[in-house]
Amino acid sequence: FTINGGGNNYLGLFGVLSGSLRNLGLENFTVSGGNFVGGLVGWNSGSINNCYSKSAVISGIAYIGGLAGRNDFGSISNCHAMSEVKATNKVFEVCVGGLVGWNSGSINNCYSTGTVDDFWGGNWHVGGLVGLNESGGSISNCHSNSVVRGYSNNIGGLIGCIYSGAIITSCYATGAVSGTGSGGVGGLVGESWGGNYINCYSTGAVTSSGSSIGGLVGNGWGGSIINCYSTGAVGNSPIRVGGLVGWSR
């Protein structure tokens, strides 16, 4: 199927979901629109379990995900997305992710593959699994093999940006990550504002022509890293390059 929403918001097979959705797979489809665009759900505040999107192209202006555009205090579990997800306009806050664009709920036992691309150079939050993870959001037992390309800040193999208090447990990323912005490019997380990481790792190569790039975290502001590692090659930046963290404050 094809959904061509123009500049309209809240687009997906379901525009807005506050109930429960389970055991549903979508294949070979296209969804395009404005804000809050997802393959399955544009805006989720309910429960999604055992669902997937495959061989899809999901595009929009901001808050775009292979499965859900925004997970607003909802739960997503046992799901995956194997799609091409991309931002199509240059705006201040993009939030584009292989599975979810913007997360403030829980994501558990999920994964993403494919490509995530902010090819218009919109500012901030591009991630292989999640673009932006808010302080109330938690992610556990998840991984991403998505190739992530961003042309501004906060670009990560698993998560583009995390805000304080968020807990990421037993997650990993293996896809290549590249950026050209002023900072915050990492194999697992691009920019971390007080995020907490437990038993996580990354193995993908990380490159950027900007600053603050790291094998695990590009730019870190507080938080904690416990029992984590990175093995991917890190380079091609003029300043603040780290095998684990590019810049920690």
C-alpha positions as YAML, in Angstrom:
chain: A
units: angstrom
residues:
- id: 1
  name: PHE
  ca: [0.00, 0.00, 0.00]
- id: 2
  name: THR
  ca: [0.95, 3.65, -0.35]
- id: 3
  name: ILE
  ca: [0.04, 6.55, 1.92]
- id: 4
  name: ASN
  ca: [0.95, 9.93, 0.46]
- id: 5
  name: GLY
  ca: [-0.04, 12.42, 3.13]
- id: 6
  name: GLY
  ca: [1.63, 15.53, 1.73]
- id: 7
  name: GLY
  ca: [2.26, 17.83, 4.70]
- id: 8
  name: ASN
  ca: [-0.33, 16.17, 6.95]
- id: 9
  name: ASN
  ca: [0.62, 14.80, 10.39]
- id: 10
  name: TYR
  ca: [-0.04, 11.56, 12.32]
- id: 11
  name: LEU
  ca: [0.32, 9.11, 9.48]
- id: 12
  name: GLY
  ca: [0.76, 5.34, 9.32]
- id: 13
  name: LEU
  ca: [-1.53, 2.35, 8.94]
- id: 14
  name: PHE
  ca: [-2.91, 3.78, 12.21]
- id: 15
  name: GLY
  ca: [-2.55, 7.53, 12.63]
- id: 16
  name: VAL
  ca: [-2.94, 7.54, 16.44]
- id: 17
  name: LEU
  ca: [-3.09, 4.47, 18.70]
- id: 18
  name: SER
  ca: [-4.15, 4.45, 22.36]
- id: 19
  name: GLY
  ca: [-5.27, 0.81, 22.55]
- id: 20
  name: SER
  ca: [-3.34, -2.40, 21.94]
- id: 21
  name: LEU
  ca: [-1.99, -3.79, 18.70]
- id: 22
  name: ARG
  ca: [-0.36, -7.19, 18.28]
- id: 23
  name: ASN
  ca: [0.69, -9.86, 15.77]
- id: 24
  name: LEU
  ca: [0.67, -7.62, 12.71]
- id: 25
  name: GLY
  ca: [3.28, -7.38, 9.96]
- id: 26
  name: LEU
  ca: [3.47, -4.91, 7.06]
- id: 27
  name: GLU
  ca: [5.56, -5.47, 3.93]
- id: 28
  name: ASN
  ca: [6.36, -3.62, 0.70]
- id: 29
  name: PHE
  ca: [4.73, -0.26, 1.37]
- id: 30
  name: THR
  ca: [5.39, 3.48, 1.41]
- id: 31
  name: VAL
  ca: [4.30, 6.16, 3.87]
- id: 32
  name: SER
  ca: [5.14, 9.85, 3.45]
- id: 33
  name: GLY
  ca: [3.88, 12.94, 5.24]
- id: 34
  name: GLY
  ca: [4.65, 15.76, 7.64]
- id: 35
  name: ASN
  ca: [5.24, 15.19, 11.38]
- id: 36
  name: PHE
  ca: [4.72, 11.97, 13.38]
- id: 37
  name: VAL
  ca: [5.00, 9.49, 10.54]
- id: 38
  name: GLY
  ca: [5.49, 5.75, 11.10]
- id: 39
  name: GLY
  ca: [5.12, 2.58, 9.11]
- id: 40
  name: LEU
  ca: [2.58, 1.13, 11.53]
- id: 41
  name: VAL
  ca: [1.58, 4.05, 13.79]
- id: 42
  name: GLY
  ca: [2.11, 7.79, 13.60]
- id: 43
  name: TRP
  ca: [1.65, 8.42, 17.35]
- id: 44
  name: ASN
  ca: [1.49, 5.60, 19.90]
- id: 45
  name: SER
  ca: [0.35, 5.94, 23.51]
- id: 46
  name: GLY
  ca: [-0.89, 2.36, 23.76]
- id: 47
  name: SER
  ca: [0.73, -1.06, 23.46]
- id: 48
  name: ILE
  ca: [2.36, -2.62, 20.38]
- id: 49
  name: ASN
  ca: [3.55, -6.22, 20.63]
- id: 50
  name: ASN
  ca: [4.97, -8.68, 18.09]
- id: 51
  name: CYS
  ca: [4.62, -6.40, 15.06]
- id: 52
  name: TYR
  ca: [6.96, -5.48, 12.22]
- id: 53
  name: SER
  ca: [7.49, -3.42, 9.09]
- id: 54
  name: LYS
  ca: [9.60, -4.74, 6.21]
- id: 55
  name: SER
  ca: [10.78, -3.54, 2.80]
- id: 56
  name: ALA
  ca: [9.22, -0.12, 3.38]
- id: 57
  name: VAL
  ca: [10.09, 3.53, 2.73]
- id: 58
  name: ILE
  ca: [9.01, 5.90, 5.51]
- id: 59
  name: SER
  ca: [9.58, 9.63, 5.05]
- id: 60
  name: GLY
  ca: [8.46, 12.89, 6.61]
- id: 61
  name: ILE
  ca: [9.46, 16.27, 7.96]
- id: 62
  name: ALA
  ca: [10.07, 15.35, 11.63]
- id: 63
  name: TYR
  ca: [9.39, 12.58, 14.18]
- id: 64
  name: ILE
  ca: [9.68, 9.68, 11.76]
- id: 65
  name: GLY
  ca: [10.13, 5.98, 12.54]
- id: 66
  name: GLY
  ca: [10.13, 2.67, 10.71]
- id: 67
  name: LEU
  ca: [7.41, 1.38, 13.07]
- id: 68
  name: ALA
  ca: [6.16, 4.46, 14.99]
- id: 69
  name: GLY
  ca: [6.76, 8.17, 14.60]
- id: 70
  name: ARG
  ca: [6.38, 8.81, 18.35]
- id: 71
  name: ASN
  ca: [6.01, 6.42, 21.28]
- id: 72
  name: ASP
  ca: [4.37, 8.71, 23.85]
- id: 73
  name: PHE
  ca: [4.57, 6.84, 27.18]
- id: 74
  name: GLY
  ca: [3.37, 3.73, 25.36]
- id: 75
  name: SER
  ca: [5.06, 0.33, 25.16]
- id: 76
  name: ILE
  ca: [6.63, -1.39, 22.16]
- id: 77
  name: SER
  ca: [7.87, -4.96, 22.61]
- id: 78
  name: ASN
  ca: [9.03, -7.86, 20.42]
- id: 79
  name: CYS
  ca: [8.90, -5.72, 17.28]
- id: 80
  name: HIS
  ca: [11.24, -4.93, 14.42]
- id: 81
  name: ALA
  ca: [11.59, -2.69, 11.40]
- id: 82
  name: MET
  ca: [13.55, -3.44, 8.23]
- id: 83
  name: SER
  ca: [13.05, -0.28, 6.24]
- id: 84
  name: GLU
  ca: [14.41, 2.90, 4.73]
- id: 85
  name: VAL
  ca: [13.58, 5.83, 7.00]
- id: 86
  name: LYS
  ca: [14.40, 9.39, 6.03]
- id: 87
  name: ALA
  ca: [13.72, 13.06, 6.72]
- id: 88
  name: THR
  ca: [12.74, 15.09, 3.71]
- id: 89
  name: ASN
  ca: [12.99, 18.71, 4.90]
- id: 90
  name: LYS
  ca: [15.44, 20.87, 6.78]
- id: 91
  name: VAL
  ca: [13.89, 21.72, 10.15]
- id: 92
  name: PHE
  ca: [15.29, 22.42, 13.62]
- id: 93
  name: GLU
  ca: [14.45, 19.11, 15.30]
- id: 94
  name: VAL
  ca: [14.16, 16.06, 13.07]
- id: 95
  name: CYS
  ca: [13.97, 13.00, 15.38]
- id: 96
  name: VAL
  ca: [14.23, 10.12, 12.91]
- id: 97
  name: GLY
  ca: [14.84, 6.49, 13.92]
- id: 98
  name: GLY
  ca: [14.87, 3.05, 12.33]
- id: 99
  name: LEU
  ca: [12.11, 1.88, 14.71]
- id: 100
  name: VAL
  ca: [10.82, 5.00, 16.53]
- id: 101
  name: GLY
  ca: [11.46, 8.69, 15.88]
- id: 102
  name: TRP
  ca: [10.74, 10.00, 19.41]
- id: 103
  name: ASN
  ca: [10.44, 7.78, 22.49]
- id: 104
  name: SER
  ca: [9.20, 8.66, 25.97]
- id: 105
  name: GLY
  ca: [7.84, 5.17, 26.75]
- id: 106
  name: SER
  ca: [9.34, 1.68, 26.90]
- id: 107
  name: ILE
  ca: [10.93, -0.31, 24.09]
- id: 108
  name: ASN
  ca: [11.89, -3.92, 24.83]
- id: 109
  name: ASN
  ca: [13.19, -6.85, 22.73]
- id: 110
  name: CYS
  ca: [13.13, -4.91, 19.45]
- id: 111
  name: TYR
  ca: [15.54, -4.39, 16.56]
- id: 112
  name: SER
  ca: [15.99, -2.45, 13.35]
- id: 113
  name: THR
  ca: [17.87, -2.90, 10.09]
- id: 114
  name: GLY
  ca: [18.01, -0.89, 6.89]
- id: 115
  name: THR
  ca: [18.97, 2.78, 6.53]
- id: 116
  name: VAL
  ca: [18.21, 5.93, 8.50]
- id: 117
  name: ASP
  ca: [19.02, 9.14, 6.70]
- id: 118
  name: ASP
  ca: [18.68, 12.84, 7.46]
- id: 119
  name: PHE
  ca: [19.81, 13.72, 3.97]
- id: 120
  name: TRP
  ca: [18.43, 17.28, 4.00]
- id: 121
  name: GLY
  ca: [20.61, 18.36, 6.89]
- id: 122
  name: GLY
  ca: [17.83, 18.96, 9.40]
- id: 123
  name: ASN
  ca: [19.13, 19.56, 12.89]
- id: 124
  name: TRP
  ca: [19.49, 16.85, 15.58]
- id: 125
  name: HIS
  ca: [18.48, 13.34, 16.63]
- id: 126
  name: VAL
  ca: [19.11, 10.62, 14.06]
- id: 127
  name: GLY
  ca: [19.41, 7.03, 15.36]
- id: 128
  name: GLY
  ca: [19.47, 3.48, 14.06]
- id: 129
  name: LEU
  ca: [16.69, 2.42, 16.46]
- id: 130
  name: VAL
  ca: [15.43, 5.67, 18.07]
- id: 131
  name: GLY
  ca: [16.02, 9.28, 17.07]
- id: 132
  name: LEU
  ca: [15.36, 10.97, 20.43]
- id: 133
  name: ASN
  ca: [14.88, 9.17, 23.76]
- id: 134
  name: GLU
  ca: [13.29, 11.42, 26.39]
- id: 135
  name: SER
  ca: [14.13, 11.27, 30.10]
- id: 136
  name: GLY
  ca: [11.16, 8.98, 30.87]
- id: 137
  name: GLY
  ca: [11.98, 6.54, 28.10]
- id: 138
  name: SER
  ca: [13.63, 3.15, 28.64]
- id: 139
  name: ILE
  ca: [15.17, 0.80, 26.09]
- id: 140
  name: SER
  ca: [16.22, -2.77, 26.94]
- id: 141
  name: ASN
  ca: [17.38, -5.86, 25.04]
- id: 142
  name: CYS
  ca: [17.34, -4.05, 21.70]
- id: 143
  name: HIS
  ca: [19.77, -3.73, 18.83]
- id: 144
  name: SER
  ca: [20.23, -2.06, 15.48]
- id: 145
  name: ASN
  ca: [22.14, -2.96, 12.35]
- id: 146
  name: SER
  ca: [20.91, 0.13, 10.49]
- id: 147
  name: VAL
  ca: [23.30, 2.27, 8.46]
- id: 148
  name: VAL
  ca: [22.88, 5.77, 9.92]
- id: 149
  name: ARG
  ca: [23.71, 8.97, 8.06]
- id: 150
  name: GLY
  ca: [23.20, 12.44, 9.48]
- id: 151
  name: TYR
  ca: [24.24, 15.86, 8.31]
- id: 152
  name: SER
  ca: [23.96, 17.81, 11.53]
- id: 153
  name: ASN
  ca: [24.23, 16.84, 15.26]
- id: 154
  name: ASN
  ca: [23.31, 13.94, 17.56]
- id: 155
  name: ILE
  ca: [23.75, 10.89, 15.34]
- id: 156
  name: GLY
  ca: [24.02, 7.39, 16.82]
- id: 157
  name: GLY
  ca: [24.03, 3.75, 15.76]
- id: 158
  name: LEU
  ca: [21.23, 2.96, 18.23]
- id: 159
  name: ILE
  ca: [19.98, 6.33, 19.51]
- id: 160
  name: GLY
  ca: [20.60, 9.85, 18.23]
- id: 161
  name: CYS
  ca: [20.14, 11.68, 21.54]
- id: 162
  name: ILE
  ca: [19.22, 10.74, 25.13]
- id: 163
  name: TYR
  ca: [17.98, 13.05, 27.86]
- id: 164
  name: SER
  ca: [18.74, 12.68, 31.57]
- id: 165
  name: GLY
  ca: [17.44, 9.78, 33.60]
- id: 166
  name: ALA
  ca: [16.91, 7.44, 30.66]
- id: 167
  name: ILE
  ca: [18.19, 3.89, 31.18]
- id: 168
  name: ILE
  ca: [19.54, 1.79, 28.30]
- id: 169
  name: THR
  ca: [20.14, -1.85, 29.24]
- id: 170
  name: SER
  ca: [21.62, -4.79, 27.29]
- id: 171
  name: CYS
  ca: [21.55, -3.06, 23.91]
- id: 172
  name: TYR
  ca: [23.98, -2.92, 21.00]
- id: 173
  name: ALA
  ca: [24.53, -1.44, 17.55]
- id: 174
  name: THR
  ca: [26.56, -2.86, 14.66]
- id: 175
  name: GLY
  ca: [25.82, -0.53, 11.74]
- id: 176
  name: ALA
  ca: [28.11, 2.14, 10.31]
- id: 177
  name: VAL
  ca: [27.46, 5.71, 11.51]
- id: 178
  name: SER
  ca: [28.50, 8.87, 9.70]
- id: 179
  name: GLY
  ca: [27.92, 12.57, 10.28]
- id: 180
  name: THR
  ca: [29.06, 15.98, 9.11]
- id: 181
  name: GLY
  ca: [27.67, 18.30, 11.79]
- id: 182
  name: SER
  ca: [29.30, 20.22, 14.62]
- id: 183
  name: GLY
  ca: [29.23, 17.40, 17.18]
- id: 184
  name: GLY
  ca: [27.81, 14.29, 18.79]
- id: 185
  name: VAL
  ca: [28.33, 11.20, 16.60]
- id: 186
  name: GLY
  ca: [28.63, 7.78, 18.28]
- id: 187
  name: GLY
  ca: [28.51, 4.08, 17.53]
- id: 188
  name: LEU
  ca: [25.71, 3.60, 20.08]
- id: 189
  name: VAL
  ca: [24.56, 7.13, 21.02]
- id: 190
  name: GLY
  ca: [25.32, 10.48, 19.41]
- id: 191
  name: GLU
  ca: [24.64, 12.83, 22.31]
- id: 192
  name: SER
  ca: [23.93, 11.83, 25.92]
- id: 193
  name: TRP
  ca: [22.50, 14.27, 28.48]
- id: 194
  name: GLY
  ca: [22.73, 12.20, 31.64]
- id: 195
  name: GLY
  ca: [21.85, 8.86, 30.04]
- id: 196
  name: ASN
  ca: [22.71, 5.63, 31.84]
- id: 197
  name: TYR
  ca: [24.11, 2.62, 29.94]
- id: 198
  name: ILE
  ca: [24.40, -0.90, 31.36]
- id: 199
  name: ASN
  ca: [25.78, -3.92, 29.47]
- id: 200
  name: CYS
  ca: [25.81, -2.22, 26.07]
- id: 201
  name: TYR
  ca: [28.25, -2.22, 23.15]
- id: 202
  name: SER
  ca: [28.82, -1.06, 19.58]
- id: 203
  name: THR
  ca: [30.90, -2.50, 16.75]
- id: 204
  name: GLY
  ca: [30.18, -0.28, 13.73]
- id: 205
  name: ALA
  ca: [32.61, 2.21, 12.20]
- id: 206
  name: VAL
  ca: [32.04, 5.85, 13.19]
- id: 207
  name: THR
  ca: [33.13, 8.77, 11.02]
- id: 208
  name: SER
  ca: [32.46, 12.50, 11.05]
- id: 209
  name: SER
  ca: [33.95, 15.68, 9.66]
- id: 210
  name: GLY
  ca: [32.68, 17.52, 12.76]
- id: 211
  name: SER
  ca: [33.76, 17.12, 16.38]
- id: 212
  name: SER
  ca: [33.04, 14.89, 19.41]
- id: 213
  name: ILE
  ca: [32.84, 11.41, 17.94]
- id: 214
  name: GLY
  ca: [33.16, 8.18, 19.92]
- id: 215
  name: GLY
  ca: [32.99, 4.45, 19.42]
- id: 216
  name: LEU
  ca: [30.16, 4.22, 21.97]
- id: 217
  name: VAL
  ca: [29.06, 7.81, 22.78]
- id: 218
  name: GLY
  ca: [29.94, 10.93, 20.82]
- id: 219
  name: ASN
  ca: [29.16, 13.67, 23.32]
- id: 220
  name: GLY
  ca: [28.42, 12.90, 26.99]
- id: 221
  name: TRP
  ca: [27.05, 15.24, 29.66]
- id: 222
  name: GLY
  ca: [26.96, 13.31, 32.95]
- id: 223
  name: GLY
  ca: [25.22, 9.97, 33.39]
- id: 224
  name: SER
  ca: [26.93, 6.60, 33.74]
- id: 225
  name: ILE
  ca: [28.49, 3.89, 31.57]
- id: 226
  name: ILE
  ca: [28.66, 0.46, 33.23]
- id: 227
  name: ASN
  ca: [30.11, -2.72, 31.71]
- id: 228
  name: CYS
  ca: [30.09, -1.37, 28.14]
- id: 229
  name: TYR
  ca: [32.54, -1.44, 25.24]
- id: 230
  name: SER
  ca: [33.09, -0.54, 21.59]
- id: 231
  name: THR
  ca: [35.23, -2.18, 18.91]
- id: 232
  name: GLY
  ca: [34.47, -0.20, 15.72]
- id: 233
  name: ALA
  ca: [36.97, 2.04, 13.96]
- id: 234
  name: VAL
  ca: [36.64, 5.73, 14.89]
- id: 235
  name: GLY
  ca: [38.12, 8.56, 12.88]
- id: 236
  name: ASN
  ca: [37.96, 11.32, 10.30]
- id: 237
  name: SER
  ca: [37.29, 14.14, 12.78]
- id: 238
  name: PRO
  ca: [39.52, 17.15, 13.55]
- id: 239
  name: ILE
  ca: [38.84, 17.28, 17.32]
- id: 240
  name: ARG
  ca: [37.61, 15.21, 20.31]
- id: 241
  name: VAL
  ca: [37.83, 11.62, 19.09]
- id: 242
  name: GLY
  ca: [37.56, 8.68, 21.51]
- id: 243
  name: GLY
  ca: [37.47, 4.91, 21.19]
- id: 244
  name: LEU
  ca: [34.69, 4.87, 23.79]
- id: 245
  name: VAL
  ca: [33.56, 8.50, 24.28]
- id: 246
  name: GLY
  ca: [34.50, 11.54, 22.20]
- id: 247
  name: TRP
  ca: [33.86, 14.18, 24.87]
- id: 248
  name: SER
  ca: [32.71, 13.49, 28.44]
- id: 249
  name: ARG
  ca: [31.78, 16.33, 30.81]
...
